PDB file of C-alpha atoms in Angstrom:
ATOM      1  CA  MET A   1     -21.393  -3.374  13.613  1.00 83.00           C
ATOM      2  CA  VAL A   2     -18.022  -3.426  15.720  1.00 90.00           C
ATOM      3  CA  ILE A   3     -16.297  -5.236  12.894  1.00 90.00           C
ATOM      4  CA  LYS A   4     -17.568  -2.376  10.371  1.00 90.00           C
ATOM      5  CA  ILE A   5     -16.375   0.317  12.497  1.00 92.00           C
ATOM      6  CA  ILE A   6     -12.883  -1.531  13.351  1.00 93.00           C
ATOM      7  CA  ASN A   7     -12.783  -2.113   9.427  1.00 94.00           C
ATOM      8  CA  ALA A   8     -13.311   1.435   8.715  1.00 94.00           C
ATOM      9  CA  VAL A   9     -10.585   2.438  10.991  1.00 96.00           C
ATOM     10  CA  LEU A  10      -8.258  -0.262   9.144  1.00 96.00           C
ATOM     11  CA  ILE A  11      -9.274   1.235   5.930  1.00 96.00           C
ATOM     12  CA  LEU A  12      -8.566   5.031   6.828  1.00 96.00           C
ATOM     13  CA  PHE A  13      -5.081   4.010   8.252  1.00 97.00           C
ATOM     14  CA  ALA A  14      -4.202   1.864   5.005  1.00 96.00           C
ATOM     15  CA  VAL A  15      -5.474   5.037   2.682  1.00 97.00           C
ATOM     16  CA  PHE A  16      -3.261   7.515   5.200  1.00 97.00           C
ATOM     17  CA  MET A  17      -0.175   5.377   4.772  1.00 97.00           C
ATOM     18  CA  GLY A  18      -0.672   4.955   1.069  1.00 96.00           C
ATOM     19  CA  LEU A  19      -1.016   8.449   0.333  1.00 97.00           C
ATOM     20  CA  LYS A  20       1.722   9.650   2.966  1.00 97.00           C
ATOM     21  CA  GLN A  21       4.146   6.810   1.296  1.00 96.00           C
ATOM     22  CA  GLY A  22       2.918   7.932  -2.281  1.00 97.00           C
ATOM     23  CA  TRP A  23       3.571  11.248  -1.816  1.00 98.00           C
ATOM     24  CA  ALA A  24       7.227  10.823  -0.574  1.00 97.00           C
ATOM     25  CA  MET A  25       7.667   8.539  -3.766  1.00 97.00           C
ATOM     26  CA  ALA A  26       5.733  10.922  -6.490  1.00 97.00           C
ATOM     27  CA  SER A  27       7.416  13.978  -4.766  1.00 97.00           C
ATOM     28  CA  ALA A  28      11.035  12.154  -5.127  1.00 95.00           C
ATOM     29  CA  LYS A  29      11.987  12.579  -1.715  1.00 96.00           C
ATOM     30  CA  PRO A  30      15.788  11.788  -1.511  1.00 96.00           C
ATOM     31  CA  GLU A  31      15.091   8.635   0.972  1.00 95.00           C
ATOM     32  CA  MET A  32      12.611   6.950  -1.614  1.00 95.00           C
ATOM     33  CA  LEU A  33      15.192   7.739  -4.015  1.00 96.00           C
ATOM     34  CA  GLU A  34      17.648   6.270  -2.089  1.00 95.00           C
ATOM     35  CA  MET A  35      15.641   3.184  -1.500  1.00 94.00           C
ATOM     36  CA  PHE A  36      14.552   2.303  -4.838  1.00 96.00           C
ATOM     37  CA  GLY A  37      17.733   3.374  -6.505  1.00 95.00           C
ATOM     38  CA  LYS A  38      19.259   0.313  -4.636  1.00 93.00           C
ATOM     39  CA  TRP A  39      17.142  -1.526  -6.749  1.00 95.00           C
ATOM     40  CA  ASN A  40      17.941   0.511 -10.050  1.00 95.00           C
ATOM     41  CA  PHE A  41      14.616   2.447 -10.278  1.00 96.00           C
ATOM     42  CA  SER A  42      15.030   5.659 -11.946  1.00 96.00           C
ATOM     43  CA  LYS A  43      13.692   9.107 -10.291  1.00 97.00           C
ATOM     44  CA  THR A  44      10.687   8.807 -13.165  1.00 97.00           C
ATOM     45  CA  ALA A  45      10.218   5.034 -12.109  1.00 97.00           C
ATOM     46  CA  VAL A  46       9.676   6.035  -8.484  1.00 97.00           C
ATOM     47  CA  MET A  47       7.376   8.854  -9.251  1.00 97.00           C
ATOM     48  CA  ILE A  48       5.330   6.685 -11.091  1.00 97.00           C
ATOM     49  CA  ASN A  49       5.355   4.027  -8.589  1.00 97.00           C
ATOM     50  CA  GLY A  50       4.086   6.599  -5.988  1.00 97.00           C
ATOM     51  CA  SER A  51       1.388   8.190  -8.063  1.00 97.00           C
ATOM     52  CA  ILE A  52       0.066   4.489  -8.553  1.00 97.00           C
ATOM     53  CA  THR A  53       0.458   4.047  -4.740  1.00 97.00           C
ATOM     54  CA  MET A  54      -1.892   7.143  -3.943  1.00 98.00           C
ATOM     55  CA  LEU A  55      -4.090   6.063  -6.675  1.00 97.00           C
ATOM     56  CA  SER A  56      -4.623   2.627  -5.215  1.00 97.00           C
ATOM     57  CA  ALA A  57      -5.290   4.503  -1.792  1.00 97.00           C
ATOM     58  CA  ILE A  58      -7.950   6.608  -3.080  1.00 97.00           C
ATOM     59  CA  LEU A  59      -9.641   3.580  -4.857  1.00 97.00           C
ATOM     60  CA  ILE A  60      -9.953   1.743  -1.375  1.00 96.00           C
ATOM     61  CA  LEU A  61     -12.199   4.495  -0.171  1.00 95.00           C
ATOM     62  CA  PHE A  62     -15.129   3.572  -2.636  1.00 95.00           C
ATOM     63  CA  PRO A  63     -17.107   0.231  -2.470  1.00 94.00           C
ATOM     64  CA  ARG A  64     -16.960  -0.231  -6.295  1.00 94.00           C
ATOM     65  CA  THR A  65     -13.111   0.220  -6.783  1.00 95.00           C
ATOM     66  CA  PHE A  66     -12.286  -1.094  -3.303  1.00 95.00           C
ATOM     67  CA  LEU A  67     -10.801  -4.599  -4.470  1.00 95.00           C
ATOM     68  CA  LEU A  68      -8.905  -3.043  -7.488  1.00 96.00           C
ATOM     69  CA  GLY A  69      -7.357  -0.567  -5.152  1.00 96.00           C
ATOM     70  CA  ASN A  70      -6.412  -3.057  -2.522  1.00 96.00           C
ATOM     71  CA  PHE A  71      -4.887  -5.415  -4.872  1.00 96.00           C
ATOM     72  CA  LEU A  72      -2.723  -2.224  -6.307  1.00 96.00           C
ATOM     73  CA  MET A  73      -1.620  -1.343  -3.016  1.00 97.00           C
ATOM     74  CA  ALA A  74      -0.982  -5.103  -2.171  1.00 96.00           C
ATOM     75  CA  ALA A  75       0.769  -5.552  -5.261  1.00 96.00           C
ATOM     76  CA  GLY A  76       3.270  -2.752  -4.569  1.00 96.00           C
ATOM     77  CA  ILE A  77       3.994  -3.678  -1.214  1.00 96.00           C
ATOM     78  CA  LEU A  78       4.766  -7.369  -2.485  1.00 96.00           C
ATOM     79  CA  MET A  79       7.158  -5.955  -5.118  1.00 96.00           C
ATOM     80  CA  ILE A  80       8.930  -4.218  -2.646  1.00 96.00           C
ATOM     81  CA  LEU A  81       8.989  -7.014  -0.009  1.00 96.00           C
ATOM     82  CA  CYS A  82      10.467  -9.197  -3.053  1.00 96.00           C
ATOM     83  CA  LEU A  83      13.148  -6.802  -3.821  1.00 96.00           C
ATOM     84  CA  GLU A  84      14.128  -6.731  -0.320  1.00 96.00           C
ATOM     85  CA  LEU A  85      14.440 -10.357   0.273  1.00 96.00           C
ATOM     86  CA  PHE A  86      16.128 -10.564  -3.395  1.00 96.00           C
ATOM     87  CA  HIS A  87      19.026  -8.403  -1.924  1.00 94.00           C
ATOM     88  CA  LYS A  88      18.795 -10.336   1.294  1.00 95.00           C
ATOM     89  CA  ASP A  89      17.388  -7.318   3.479  1.00 94.00           C
ATOM     90  CA  LEU A  90      15.397  -9.413   6.030  1.00 96.00           C
ATOM     91  CA  LYS A  91      14.623  -6.212   8.165  1.00 96.00           C
ATOM     92  CA  GLY A  92      13.636  -4.403   5.117  1.00 92.00           C
ATOM     93  CA  ALA A  93      10.990  -7.281   4.134  1.00 95.00           C
ATOM     94  CA  ALA A  94       9.897  -7.763   7.699  1.00 96.00           C
ATOM     95  CA  ILE A  95       8.988  -3.892   7.797  1.00 95.00           C
ATOM     96  CA  GLU A  96       6.568  -4.317   4.562  1.00 95.00           C
ATOM     97  CA  LEU A  97       4.717  -7.623   5.926  1.00 96.00           C
ATOM     98  CA  PRO A  98       2.355  -6.182   8.455  1.00 96.00           C
ATOM     99  CA  PHE A  99       1.195  -3.528   5.723  1.00 96.00           C
ATOM    100  CA  LEU A 100       0.840  -6.504   3.122  1.00 96.00           C
ATOM    101  CA  ALA A 101      -1.183  -8.313   6.019  1.00 97.00           C
ATOM    102  CA  LEU A 102      -3.146  -5.283   6.649  1.00 96.00           C
ATOM    103  CA  ASN A 103      -4.355  -5.454   3.236  1.00 95.00           C
ATOM    104  CA  LEU A 104      -5.182  -8.760   3.186  1.00 95.00           C
ATOM    105  CA  LEU A 105      -7.428  -8.576   6.283  1.00 96.00           C
ATOM    106  CA  ILE A 106      -9.222  -5.523   4.617  1.00 95.00           C
ATOM    107  CA  ILE A 107      -9.850  -7.469   1.827  1.00 94.00           C
ATOM    108  CA  TYR A 108     -11.304 -10.290   3.998  1.00 94.00           C
ATOM    109  CA  LEU A 109     -13.576  -7.998   6.148  1.00 93.00           C
ATOM    110  CA  GLN A 110     -14.851  -6.109   2.996  1.00 92.00           C
ATOM    111  CA  HIS A 111     -15.713  -2.558   2.313  1.00 90.00           C
ATOM    112  CA  PRO A 112     -17.903  -1.416   5.444  1.00 87.00           C
ATOM    113  CA  LEU A 113     -20.391   0.437   3.133  1.00 86.00           C
ATOM    114  CA  SER A 114     -20.907  -2.253   0.834  1.00 82.00           C
ATOM    115  CA  GLU A 115     -24.333  -4.146   0.218  1.00 75.00           C
ATOM    116  CA  THR A 116     -22.499  -8.032   0.252  1.00 63.00           C
ATOM    117  CA  THR A 117     -21.715  -7.699   4.018  1.00 49.00           C
TER     118      THR A 117
END
């Protein structure tokens, strides 16, 4: 029971961060455009990436789409992590690692409302 509560809190945190960062990208905040601009992402590409990030955060909330949402969010984080490493920005890559680990931990613990747990 305690594990389910902890996992629910972790899920809510991941969803909050996904919506927050997704909104910053979808609304084309200057800091997001600057970050993605160094990887030659257009404003439209950043906005699409933000929309996918927000969609993945919402999908995590529901047991039937839980795995898909986590997969999409982890894929987005992994993309950023790889781009940071490709440009030899170890600090930027290190910042992404806990968020990737969070998605993997949430997948391992499974959805708290799922019948399979």
